[in-house]
Amino acid sequence: MSAPLLSVEGITVDLPTPRGPLRAVDGVDLTLAPGSTLGIVGESGCGKTMLSRAVLQLLPKRAKLGGRILFAGRDLVTLPAEELRRLRGPELAVVFQDPMTSLNPVLTIGTQIVETLQAHLGMDTAAATRRGVELLAAVGIPAPEQRLRQYPHQLSGGMRQRVAIAIALSCEPKLLIADEPTTALDVTVQAQILDLLAREQQRRHMALILITHDLGVVAGRTDEVAVMYAGRVVERAPTPRLFTRMRMPYTEALLAAIPKLDSPPHTPLPAIAGRPPDQTRPLKGCSFEPRCRYADERCRAAKPPLADPERLGGLFACWHPL
Amino acid sequence: MQAYIIRRLLALIPTLIFASLIVFITVRLIPGDIIDLMLSSNDIGADKKSRVQLEAALGLDKPMVSQYFRWLGAILFEGSLGKSLWQNTPVMEEILHRLPITFELGLMALFVALIVGIPIGVYSAVRQDTVGDYVTRSFAILALALPGFWVGTLVMVFPSIWWGWSPEVKYIAFTQDPLRNLAQMAIPALILGKAFSAVVMRLTRTMMLEVMRQDYIRTALAKGLATRTTIIRHALRNALIPVVTLVGLQAPVLVGGTVILEQIFVIPGMGLLLLEAVSQRDYPIITGVFLVVGVAVVLINLLVDLSYGLLDPKVRYR
Ligand SMILES: Nc1ncnc2c1ncn2[C@@H]1O[C@H](COP(=O)(O)OP(=O)(O)OP(=O)(O)O)[C@@H](O)[C@H]1O
Ligand code: SF4
Ligand SMILES: [Mg+2]
C-alpha cells in the first residue's frame, strides 16, 4: 500500500452543551490511500458529520479538537489558516448533506462556481465561466449556460446537489468528502447522485469518503467501511469482508435495519430498539451495551478496544464478536 | 415585477384613505381651539357674534363630515391642502418648501445609521465575545439610551461655553452654499442617526451571527474562499435583508426625531413648521404636514419592499 493520503490519528471532538461537554467524536483513527474509497456508516448523531468537519477544520467555533489529521504529509490541525485555505478546494473538498441549505440563496450558480475557480486557479471570468459550463455538463445538468445564471431556489434538490458536486470537483481535489450526499433527496435521484460520485471518483482517481447512515449505500461502492457508534469506530474492514463476515453486533443490527429508501433524514433507525447513549454521560463499558442482545457483565464493566485479535484484516470493538 | 409594483400601488389606496381620515379627525381633537386663540390674540374679547363670523369664514361651522370631504376633494382635484388660518398662504406651497430640508436631514441620518451601523455590526459579529464586541455593544446601548434632544442641547450649549463655538443658527440652503449647508446639517444628522445606527448595528450583528452558522457559509469556507470574501459576499448580503426591513420600520421614528432636532438647531423643515402650527392650532398646516409625512412613510415602505428584490432573488422572481 502506498503512503496514505489521509491519516487521522486519535481524533476527539468535544462540544459544549448546557448539560456539559459532549464528546461527539471519541478517539477515531482512519487511513485512506490515494484514489481509494472509504464508507463511514452509523446512525444519526453518531458523529459522522463532526468527524468530517474535523478533517476539514470547519468545526463549530466552540468545539475542542484533539489528535492529529495528516493530509498529504501535513498536519491540518496546526496548519496556518492561509495554507489551509489554499488546500480547501484544490486538494480537499466536501459535499454537504442538504443541498437546500448548502448553496448561497442570493448568489447565482455561476458566481458560486466561478469564484471557486478564481480563488484557486487564477482564471479570468470568461475562462472560469467556460470551465463552469463544462463542469455543470459533466455532472449531468442540462442547458448549463442557462443554469449558470439561475439561483439555487430555481433548481430541484437533485440539481442543486449536482451543482454542489460540480463546485466540489471544480479544482480537481485529491480527496472528496461526501457527507450523506443523498439523504435529503428523492429516492429516484439518490442512485443517480451516488453513481455520479462513483464515476467522477474513478475518472479523476480521487479519494472519496462516503458518509451515510445506510449500510446498503456503501456496499459495492467503497473499498473499506468504518462503522461508527457514539463517536467511535466500532468496526472497520474491507467492504467485501465486512459483508461476508461482520463481527460487531451493532453492524449486524445496522444491516438488519437498512432503512427504507423513503424515510426522512435524521430519523433514528426503528429496527434497532432503544436510542444511542447520551454522549455527555459516557458509559463505562461498551456504549452499545444497553441495546445489545449479547451484552453481559463484561460489556458493562469495560470498553472493548478496536482491535484485530484474530489477525484477519478487520477491526472490531466487541467482547463477544459474532 | 411590473405587475407586482402596480398591484402594490393599488393596495396603497385604502391605506391612504384610512390615514387621511385619522389625520383629519385627530387634529381636531387637539384641546383648545383656533377661534379662542384668534380672539384672545386680537384682544377682541370672546363675543358671540365675532366667534360665529370667524367660524363661518374658516368653514368651521359646517359638520365635520362635509369639512372632510371638502378637504379631500381639494387635495384630489386641485392638489391643494387649503390655506394657513393665520398667514393665508397656501399650505401646499409652504410644505413643498420645507419638505426637501427635512428629507435631506432624514437621508443624512439614514446614511449615518447605515455607514456606522453595518460595518460595526459585522465587526462585532465576527469578533463575537471578544473585548471589541463588548465595547461596541456597550456603545450601542449608550447611543440608544441617550435621548437625542438632550445630546442636541449639550451640543448647542457646551461648545459655546468652552470654546465660544456654536452651531450655525441661520439656516443656509443647499442651493445657496452646499458645503456650508452640509456642515450645518451634519451635527443634527449625526444625533438623529445615532440611535438608528445602534439599532442597525445590533440587528446586523444578530443577523450575521445567524447567517455565519448557515451551511452555505461552511460551503464557502470549504471551497477555500478567503474569510473576507466569505463575510462580505456570502454572509453580509444575506444578513442585510432584514436590515432593509428595519429601515422601513424606522422611517416614522426618524420623522419624529427631526421634529425635535429641527427645533433645537433651528432648521426650517417640516418639524419646525409643525410645531409652530400646533401651537397656533393652524389645522390646515397640521393636517397637511401629517398627511404628507404619512404618504412619505407609506412610499418609503413601498420602496423598501421593492428593494428586497435587489438583495433577495426569491422576491425578484416571484
Ligand atoms: N453545534 C453543535 N453543538 C453541540 N452539539 C452538537 C452540535 N452539532 C452536533 N452536535 C451533537 O454532536 C453529535 C454528533 O453530531 P453529528 O452531526 O456529527 O452526527 P451525524 O452522525 O452527522 O448525524 P446525522 O446522520 O444526523 O447527520 C450529536 O450528538 C449531536 O447532537
Ligand atoms: S461488547 Fe458486549 S455490549 Fe458491546 S457490542 Fe459486544 S457484545 Fe454487545
Ligand atoms: Mg451528519
XYZ file of N, CA and C in Angstrom, chain A residues 53 61-62 85 88 94 96 101-107 112 115-116 120 151 153 167, chain B residues 128-129 215-216 218-219 221-226 233-234 237-238 311 313-314 316-317:
126
model
N -16.142 17.309 9.596
C -15.833 18.724 9.815
C -14.485 18.883 10.506
N -17.310 26.954 16.294
C -16.313 27.795 16.944
C -15.864 27.275 18.311
N -16.836 26.803 19.084
C -16.511 26.437 20.464
C -16.060 24.988 20.619
N -6.532 27.345 3.755
C -7.456 27.876 2.764
C -7.051 27.424 1.350
N -8.097 23.805 0.750
C -9.520 23.541 0.556
C -9.907 23.936 -0.855
N -15.638 19.035 -0.246
C -16.728 18.411 0.501
C -18.066 18.675 -0.180
N -21.970 18.634 1.160
C -22.719 18.505 2.407
C -24.040 17.790 2.202
N -29.678 23.840 1.689
C -29.082 24.893 2.509
C -27.604 25.092 2.228
N -27.001 24.226 1.413
C -25.551 24.327 1.279
C -25.118 25.266 0.152
N -26.086 25.760 -0.634
C -25.742 26.772 -1.639
C -26.280 28.119 -1.179
N -25.544 29.176 -1.500
C -25.961 30.507 -1.062
C -27.183 30.974 -1.854
N -28.292 31.286 -1.150
C -29.533 31.619 -1.864
C -29.478 32.925 -2.658
N -28.558 33.835 -2.334
C -28.587 35.138 -3.009
C -27.552 35.262 -4.126
N -26.800 34.213 -4.372
C -25.809 34.276 -5.449
C -26.171 33.272 -6.543
N -21.143 31.113 -7.829
C -20.645 30.187 -6.822
C -19.626 29.202 -7.384
N -16.319 31.754 -8.604
C -15.482 32.297 -7.528
C -14.502 31.251 -7.003
N -14.937 29.987 -7.019
C -14.045 28.923 -6.565
C -12.858 28.784 -7.506
N -8.629 29.802 -6.703
C -7.505 28.866 -6.665
C -6.706 28.803 -7.956
N -30.585 31.034 -9.831
C -30.324 30.984 -8.395
C -30.723 29.616 -7.855
N -32.758 28.554 -5.687
C -34.166 28.194 -5.494
C -34.870 27.841 -6.802
N -19.155 22.067 -7.889
C -18.299 23.023 -7.174
C -17.173 22.275 -6.463
N -17.209 38.014 17.819
C -18.161 37.707 18.886
C -17.455 37.333 20.194
N -17.941 37.936 21.292
C -17.448 37.656 22.646
C -16.000 38.078 22.896
N -25.247 26.571 6.523
C -24.460 25.617 5.742
C -23.710 26.289 4.600
N -24.348 27.264 3.943
C -23.683 27.821 2.754
C -22.443 28.617 3.108
N -20.422 27.535 5.503
C -19.468 26.434 5.618
C -19.014 26.003 4.221
N -19.959 25.969 3.276
C -19.581 25.631 1.898
C -18.551 26.626 1.360
N -16.427 28.474 2.945
C -15.114 28.267 3.563
C -14.478 26.979 3.047
N -15.314 25.952 2.857
C -14.785 24.672 2.382
C -14.273 24.779 0.954
N -14.761 25.771 0.209
C -14.258 25.983 -1.149
C -12.907 26.680 -1.135
N -12.481 27.110 0.045
C -11.198 27.792 0.131
C -11.289 29.265 -0.207
N -12.468 29.873 -0.012
C -12.553 31.323 -0.200
C -11.913 32.009 0.999
N -11.402 33.221 0.757
C -10.822 33.980 1.854
C -11.929 34.374 2.835
N -19.229 38.796 0.714
C -20.057 38.353 -0.403
C -21.123 37.349 0.040
N -20.742 36.435 0.910
C -21.678 35.362 1.231
C -22.554 35.659 2.442
N -24.576 39.844 2.446
C -25.726 40.027 1.554
C -26.975 39.382 2.109
N -26.806 38.243 2.758
C -27.967 37.599 3.363
C -28.400 38.322 4.632
N -31.741 42.384 -3.185
C -30.951 41.537 -2.306
C -31.388 40.078 -2.377
N -33.137 37.179 -4.461
C -33.648 36.752 -5.765
C -34.992 36.053 -5.668
N -35.313 35.483 -4.523
C -36.603 34.791 -4.401
C -37.743 35.787 -4.567
N -37.418 38.652 -6.319
C -37.334 39.155 -7.680
C -38.071 38.261 -8.659
N -38.001 36.970 -8.449
C -38.560 36.048 -9.430
C -39.945 35.565 -9.053
